[in-house]
XYZ file of C-alpha atoms in Angstrom:
464
model
C -1.335 -38.146 -100.008
C -1.729 -40.523 -96.985
C -1.309 -44.125 -97.179
C -4.983 -45.959 -98.361
C -6.173 -46.488 -94.669
C -3.860 -44.965 -92.621
C -4.661 -42.914 -89.756
C -4.037 -39.138 -90.247
C -2.211 -36.746 -87.169
C -0.668 -33.922 -87.093
C 2.307 -35.126 -85.067
C 3.131 -38.599 -84.522
C 6.014 -39.084 -81.858
C 8.004 -42.760 -81.943
C 9.078 -42.635 -78.439
C 7.252 -42.326 -74.957
C 9.743 -41.265 -73.365
C 10.241 -37.698 -70.775
C 10.698 -36.309 -74.343
C 8.048 -38.037 -76.382
C 5.113 -37.844 -74.119
C 5.911 -33.998 -73.217
C 6.285 -33.511 -76.601
C 2.989 -35.122 -77.819
C 1.245 -33.355 -74.430
C 2.430 -29.573 -75.571
C 1.318 -30.897 -79.506
C -2.187 -31.514 -77.967
C -2.863 -28.102 -75.853
C -1.584 -26.131 -79.045
C -4.200 -28.134 -81.288
C -2.818 -30.383 -82.920
C -4.096 -33.930 -83.529
C -1.293 -36.060 -81.645
C -0.097 -39.737 -81.133
C 2.705 -41.770 -79.412
C 4.127 -44.885 -80.816
C 5.368 -47.113 -78.247
C 7.006 -50.714 -78.649
C 7.882 -50.981 -74.454
C 6.243 -49.108 -71.406
C 5.099 -45.619 -71.438
C 7.334 -43.110 -70.029
C 10.310 -44.780 -71.756
C 13.930 -46.072 -70.179
C 13.752 -42.728 -67.772
C 10.822 -43.395 -66.111
C 10.636 -47.199 -65.694
C 14.343 -48.588 -66.332
C 15.830 -44.824 -65.127
C 16.221 -42.175 -63.485
C 12.803 -42.757 -61.644
C 13.629 -45.788 -60.331
C 17.236 -45.775 -59.510
C 16.143 -42.651 -57.275
C 14.042 -45.074 -54.895
C 16.672 -47.294 -54.918
C 18.909 -44.333 -53.807
C 16.357 -44.177 -51.484
C 16.477 -46.568 -49.140
C 20.272 -46.437 -49.361
C 20.022 -43.104 -47.649
C 17.597 -44.140 -45.441
C 19.525 -47.879 -44.431
C 22.803 -45.389 -44.001
C 20.468 -42.552 -42.094
C 19.182 -45.578 -39.594
C 22.782 -46.677 -38.865
C 23.855 -43.059 -37.654
C 20.307 -42.962 -35.673
C 22.438 -42.982 -31.966
C 24.096 -39.642 -33.665
C 20.766 -38.690 -33.253
C 19.494 -39.242 -30.095
C 17.638 -42.497 -31.160
C 17.065 -45.789 -30.522
C 15.009 -48.163 -33.298
C 17.335 -51.829 -32.457
C 19.901 -53.092 -35.033
C 19.091 -51.377 -38.398
C 18.405 -54.252 -41.044
C 17.252 -54.814 -44.578
C 15.053 -56.823 -46.878
C 16.878 -56.723 -50.682
C 13.886 -58.103 -52.352
C 11.331 -55.592 -50.423
C 14.229 -52.793 -51.802
C 13.791 -53.924 -55.293
C 10.188 -54.114 -55.233
C 9.420 -50.801 -53.858
C 11.469 -49.633 -56.472
C 9.616 -51.480 -59.430
C 6.382 -50.427 -57.625
C 7.526 -46.173 -57.706
C 8.213 -47.241 -61.568
C 4.387 -48.779 -62.366
C 2.714 -46.116 -60.118
C 4.570 -43.430 -62.733
C 4.000 -45.594 -65.930
C 0.144 -45.284 -64.903
C 0.504 -41.444 -64.284
C 1.917 -40.997 -68.117
C -0.982 -43.277 -69.570
C -3.652 -41.162 -67.608
C -1.973 -37.967 -68.953
C -2.241 -39.315 -72.720
C -6.097 -40.100 -72.225
C -6.465 -36.707 -70.632
C -4.964 -34.873 -73.597
C -6.884 -36.795 -76.153
C -3.093 -38.671 -77.621
C -3.440 -41.993 -79.233
C -0.811 -44.359 -77.663
C -0.343 -47.058 -80.586
C 1.670 -50.310 -78.708
C 4.351 -50.970 -81.620
C 7.276 -49.933 -82.975
C 7.488 -47.613 -84.936
C 9.822 -46.429 -87.578
C 9.638 -43.772 -90.684
C 8.442 -44.526 -94.447
C 9.984 -43.682 -97.077
C 7.135 -41.009 -98.251
C 7.159 -37.621 -96.250
C 4.969 -38.180 -93.485
C 5.001 -41.816 -93.551
C 5.063 -43.686 -90.475
C 4.794 -47.791 -89.910
C 3.213 -48.512 -86.477
C 4.005 -52.346 -86.381
C 2.375 -53.468 -89.834
C 0.289 -49.893 -89.468
C 0.358 -47.321 -91.745
C -0.094 -43.373 -90.369
C 0.497 -39.914 -92.368
C 1.562 -37.268 -90.059
C 1.926 -33.690 -91.247
C 5.190 -33.882 -89.141
C 6.896 -36.774 -87.211
C 9.227 -36.706 -84.171
C 11.899 -39.441 -83.353
C 12.308 -39.685 -79.902
C 13.525 -43.203 -79.706
C 15.843 -42.407 -76.717
C 19.346 -44.609 -76.013
C 20.830 -47.848 -74.923
C 23.580 -48.814 -72.860
C 27.027 -48.539 -74.895
C 29.220 -51.499 -74.450
C 32.621 -52.522 -74.787
C 33.615 -53.985 -77.906
C 34.704 -57.817 -77.196
C 32.949 -57.885 -73.831
C 29.796 -59.988 -74.030
C 26.974 -58.727 -71.650
C 25.129 -61.745 -70.084
C 22.712 -60.313 -68.245
C 23.872 -62.301 -65.004
C 27.212 -61.793 -64.560
C 27.848 -59.210 -66.941
C 25.261 -56.514 -66.715
C 23.912 -53.178 -67.894
C 22.241 -50.737 -65.633
C 18.613 -52.492 -66.616
C 19.893 -55.637 -65.081
C 21.295 -54.151 -62.084
C 17.938 -52.666 -60.986
C 16.434 -56.109 -60.609
C 18.943 -58.496 -59.419
C 17.468 -60.866 -57.157
C 20.187 -60.729 -54.793
C 22.719 -58.160 -53.452
C 26.361 -59.532 -54.832
C 29.268 -59.781 -52.297
C 31.533 -57.981 -54.527
C 30.584 -56.130 -57.880
C 32.930 -54.525 -60.368
C 31.584 -51.121 -61.857
C 33.422 -50.128 -64.928
C 32.428 -46.513 -65.790
C 32.633 -43.592 -62.648
C 30.083 -41.463 -64.694
C 26.626 -40.757 -63.183
C 25.217 -43.838 -63.911
C 28.064 -45.804 -62.260
C 28.836 -43.465 -59.051
C 25.104 -43.791 -58.688
C 25.117 -47.350 -58.460
C 28.216 -47.511 -56.481
C 26.973 -45.481 -53.530
C 23.422 -47.747 -53.428
C 25.428 -51.344 -53.430
C 28.232 -49.713 -50.967
C 25.873 -48.710 -48.726
C 24.399 -52.423 -48.434
C 27.625 -54.007 -48.072
C 29.087 -54.988 -51.387
C 32.289 -54.294 -51.782
C 32.593 -52.327 -54.761
C 35.602 -51.920 -57.321
C 34.514 -48.719 -59.429
C 36.740 -48.212 -62.961
C 37.155 -45.355 -64.804
C 39.226 -45.018 -67.786
C 39.540 -40.960 -67.624
C 41.707 -39.444 -64.278
C 39.018 -38.513 -62.129
C 34.945 -39.978 -60.939
C 32.146 -37.394 -63.236
C 34.841 -37.080 -65.525
C 32.689 -33.519 -66.827
C 32.479 -32.508 -63.389
C 34.641 -29.571 -61.821
C 37.987 -31.129 -60.747
C 37.746 -30.134 -57.086
C 34.182 -31.949 -56.831
C 35.259 -35.018 -58.379
C 38.438 -35.300 -55.906
C 35.876 -34.654 -53.043
C 33.612 -37.396 -54.538
C 36.389 -39.503 -54.666
C 37.528 -38.865 -50.747
C 34.007 -40.130 -49.817
C 33.693 -42.835 -51.137
C 37.265 -44.023 -50.509
C 35.812 -43.586 -47.006
C 33.458 -45.943 -47.497
C 35.489 -48.535 -48.037
C 34.907 -48.375 -52.034
C 38.087 -49.481 -54.281
C 38.424 -46.974 -56.987
C 40.708 -47.309 -60.031
C 40.790 -44.119 -62.037
C 42.966 -43.589 -64.959
C 42.559 -47.723 -65.748
C 41.797 -49.277 -68.712
C 39.242 -52.673 -68.753
C 41.753 -55.159 -70.803
C 40.197 -57.968 -70.390
C 36.000 -59.252 -68.153
C 34.868 -62.610 -69.007
C 32.131 -64.687 -66.604
C 34.246 -67.722 -65.088
C 31.424 -69.777 -63.827
C 29.764 -67.996 -61.180
C 32.321 -64.724 -61.118
C 33.073 -62.642 -63.470
C 37.268 -61.974 -63.767
C 38.463 -58.661 -65.183
C 42.453 -57.812 -66.036
C 42.623 -53.824 -65.271
C 45.629 -52.274 -66.736
C 45.959 -48.368 -65.000
C 48.864 -46.531 -63.170
C 50.519 -49.189 -61.414
C 50.368 -51.911 -63.959
C 47.925 -55.146 -64.443
C 45.990 -56.188 -62.052
C 43.338 -59.167 -61.964
C 40.199 -58.441 -60.210
C 37.442 -61.107 -59.566
C 33.340 -60.087 -58.376
C 30.344 -61.319 -58.457
C 28.706 -59.651 -60.806
C 30.242 -56.934 -63.420
C 28.138 -53.628 -64.487
C 29.137 -52.260 -67.536
C 28.222 -48.165 -67.012
C 30.186 -46.504 -69.385
C 27.874 -44.415 -71.424
C 24.596 -44.547 -73.778
C 24.377 -44.448 -77.404
C 21.041 -43.104 -79.473
C 19.018 -45.816 -80.690
C 18.897 -44.856 -84.741
C 18.898 -48.618 -86.131
C 16.107 -49.971 -87.761
C 14.111 -46.266 -87.248
C 13.601 -45.667 -91.032
C 16.382 -43.232 -90.876
C 17.804 -44.074 -93.766
C 14.744 -44.662 -95.791
C 13.978 -40.745 -95.500
C 16.906 -39.645 -95.748
C 17.398 -38.629 -92.113
C 21.427 -37.895 -91.250
C 22.902 -39.312 -88.410
C 26.504 -39.599 -87.609
C 28.140 -41.686 -84.732
C 25.197 -43.453 -83.221
C 23.438 -39.780 -83.038
C 20.959 -38.063 -85.114
C 21.841 -34.511 -86.295
C 19.684 -31.458 -85.749
C 19.399 -28.147 -85.236
C 18.602 -25.476 -83.023
C 14.483 -26.048 -83.763
C 15.526 -29.576 -83.626
C 14.660 -30.187 -87.059
C 16.480 -32.888 -88.761
C 17.793 -33.046 -92.455
C 14.292 -34.442 -93.999
C 11.985 -31.727 -94.080
C 8.888 -32.547 -91.819
C 11.327 -34.948 -89.410
C 11.999 -33.530 -85.975
C 14.588 -35.575 -82.940
C 14.647 -35.147 -79.805
C 16.214 -36.231 -76.668
C 19.364 -38.919 -76.073
C 19.044 -39.839 -80.061
C 20.262 -36.525 -80.941
C 23.438 -36.844 -78.725
C 24.635 -35.258 -75.007
C 23.565 -33.913 -72.891
C 21.695 -37.338 -71.940
C 19.477 -35.961 -69.403
C 15.609 -36.265 -68.974
C 14.568 -32.633 -69.016
C 16.850 -31.887 -71.696
C 14.862 -34.264 -73.695
C 11.435 -32.631 -72.262
C 12.879 -28.985 -72.877
C 13.912 -30.396 -76.701
C 10.493 -31.215 -77.061
C 8.477 -28.472 -76.308
C 10.928 -26.573 -78.902
C 10.732 -28.781 -81.855
C 6.766 -28.385 -81.090
C 6.601 -24.842 -80.358
C 8.631 -24.752 -83.549
C 6.372 -26.283 -85.611
C 3.053 -25.034 -84.182
C 4.965 -21.076 -85.499
C 5.804 -20.089 -82.144
C 9.500 -20.640 -82.231
C 11.099 -19.802 -78.679
C 14.565 -19.657 -79.611
C 17.186 -22.802 -79.368
C 18.261 -24.251 -76.010
C 21.193 -23.315 -74.359
C 23.363 -26.394 -73.576
C 25.550 -24.187 -71.640
C 23.179 -23.475 -69.187
C 21.762 -26.907 -68.578
C 22.118 -28.413 -64.808
C 23.074 -31.641 -64.185
C 22.494 -33.720 -61.480
C 24.138 -37.075 -59.762
C 21.902 -38.839 -56.728
C 24.600 -40.740 -55.063
C 25.709 -39.264 -51.338
C 26.976 -36.988 -51.298
C 24.589 -35.708 -54.189
C 26.419 -33.616 -57.437
C 24.857 -30.852 -59.211
C 26.498 -28.058 -61.356
C 25.724 -25.381 -64.092
C 27.785 -23.742 -66.171
C 31.346 -23.639 -67.019
C 33.891 -25.470 -64.765
C 37.271 -23.376 -63.727
C 38.786 -24.663 -65.844
C 36.341 -24.549 -68.976
C 36.274 -20.752 -67.860
C 39.829 -20.424 -67.874
C 40.301 -22.134 -71.360
C 37.086 -19.618 -73.042
C 39.804 -16.540 -71.879
C 37.325 -15.423 -68.691
C 39.620 -13.579 -65.897
C 37.678 -15.345 -63.263
C 36.863 -15.301 -59.344
C 36.172 -18.736 -57.536
C 34.084 -18.276 -54.153
C 34.067 -21.554 -51.936
C 31.786 -22.821 -49.243
C 31.834 -25.937 -47.096
C 28.769 -27.567 -45.788
C 30.330 -28.298 -42.516
C 30.087 -24.319 -42.106
C 26.785 -24.430 -42.994
C 24.233 -24.290 -39.695
C 21.482 -26.492 -41.951
C 23.905 -29.096 -42.925
C 25.700 -29.217 -39.199
C 22.046 -29.714 -37.592
C 21.218 -31.938 -40.288
C 24.305 -34.207 -39.921
C 24.804 -33.693 -43.546
C 28.260 -31.923 -43.574
C 29.879 -33.420 -46.389
C 31.077 -31.022 -49.377
C 31.356 -27.814 -50.460
C 29.364 -25.466 -52.908
C 31.824 -23.856 -55.370
C 31.030 -20.755 -57.537
C 32.824 -19.719 -60.891
C 32.290 -15.481 -61.490
C 33.475 -13.006 -63.967
C 35.907 -11.006 -62.146
C 35.026 -8.075 -64.799
C 31.633 -7.999 -64.525
C 30.603 -10.098 -61.665
C 28.677 -13.029 -63.941
C 27.929 -16.145 -63.043
C 29.891 -18.081 -65.175
C 29.441 -21.958 -62.984
C 27.753 -22.989 -59.861
C 30.020 -26.614 -58.463
C 28.033 -28.501 -55.659
C 28.697 -31.613 -53.204
C 26.565 -32.054 -50.564
C 23.191 -33.275 -49.090
C 20.173 -31.697 -51.448
C 22.283 -30.350 -53.818
C 20.448 -31.443 -56.583
C 16.899 -29.696 -55.605
C 19.099 -26.105 -54.762
C 21.450 -26.311 -58.215
C 18.054 -24.589 -59.311
C 18.691 -21.355 -57.694
C 21.943 -20.964 -59.833
C 20.263 -22.745 -62.878
C 17.665 -19.768 -62.775
C 20.916 -17.324 -61.891
C 22.536 -18.294 -65.147
C 19.283 -18.086 -66.904
C 18.979 -14.669 -66.247
C 22.581 -13.705 -66.545
C 22.527 -12.675 -63.017
C 25.806 -11.007 -61.342
C 27.159 -11.950 -57.740
C 25.836 -8.622 -56.869
C 21.975 -10.290 -57.347
C 23.073 -13.643 -55.543
C 24.240 -10.992 -52.495
C 21.349 -8.787 -52.746
C 18.547 -11.670 -52.251
C 18.013 -12.391 -49.124
C 17.826 -16.599 -48.419
C 15.813 -17.972 -45.874
C 18.053 -19.321 -42.961
C 18.832 -22.037 -41.959
C 19.090 -24.067 -45.522
C 21.080 -25.273 -47.907
C 20.658 -22.912 -50.518
C 22.593 -20.261 -48.516
C 25.487 -22.387 -49.335
C 25.584 -20.683 -52.868
C 25.460 -16.856 -51.082
C 27.870 -17.721 -49.078
C 30.652 -19.023 -51.734
C 29.362 -16.139 -53.812
C 30.364 -13.833 -50.635
C 33.549 -15.704 -50.576
C 34.547 -15.278 -53.954
C 34.332 -11.344 -53.334
C 36.324 -11.555 -50.298
C 32.587 -10.470 -48.158
C 32.580 -14.096 -46.621
C 30.501 -13.605 -43.060
C 30.581 -17.275 -41.705
C 33.599 -18.278 -42.893
């Protein structure tokens, strides 16, 4: 029975990130009366403080680098310069525009937006939005995640910061220490280095982007080193503290201890789910190590409660959250479209050169017992890359040797985050190498690198 005075819905979504708002829209399309409870900005962290504004910053960095190379293209426009405050301002304007777009979509689809903090109530279907009771046939938890902290290191938001503060620094730091070389860490490393900041990038594991194929990681490290970054892999932060107007860190690496001073330290070691104060215990929703446990249809341990996105754990990607939202809603509507195959989820990192991948790395394929063939194609041999003056990187394909099935595609280079969609479609459709080779690719394009790498794996290379 609904709580007295409670508004009634078919679905209440707690959180409005890419997964939450996508799920609410799909629910509306399927005839459900839906509401979103959101305590902050519509669009969540991704749209307001993550994916979108960082890409705006990276675009500014990319263009600034190209401007400094204008002479290579036969162009002259005077000395390249930048307005740091304007760079930051544009990023915020982009985020604001996207936020307004989500608000429009909510109105268009008849979705109620309740601007309060939401949590589960004790009884089935009860949701508390601030102090307002809501009643729903189904509830979706899409509360997202937040930066994971290093125990014993205090983030003050000024000298020791997270990605959120890094997006709005009022001044460019002369020196920055970035702890963590996953996607967030390397994107900010590229951004700051492009504008002249001296970057020290520290990673506890043996290489940058540890989840990527090892060859890709090594190529990125070479590129970053050429840009003047100091790379410290297999290195732990023993201590990090603010000292007046700077920070001082003691690093423990293969060569012993090293003391680093910087103007700012950015902590980028990962994300943890927002499971606190969400009513999970009262509603008996099971969670472990900061993430809610779900099945293939995103159902939690409590009937009528589903969960999606960063709060359910890796892969911590916006497009995964959106896909999970649709799976969950369609399951609630009786349209079971099957569980997501997380082995076929593409990952993208938007530093320069960009990194993109889908499927198994070479090491993972071998560990799983596959007999494999490997193909590579360097961007320096690709007509479009040469014409664009963007010859860093290569494409790599991992094939099953017996059947020619595409097991993984790994890329580093210009615009590979766009090109990876071809590989994702190939894996989704269980395509083979012959499918790629029989597909005529437009010339000249960056996508030809996948065709050429596939041909290389089969000993049929034309252009190398």
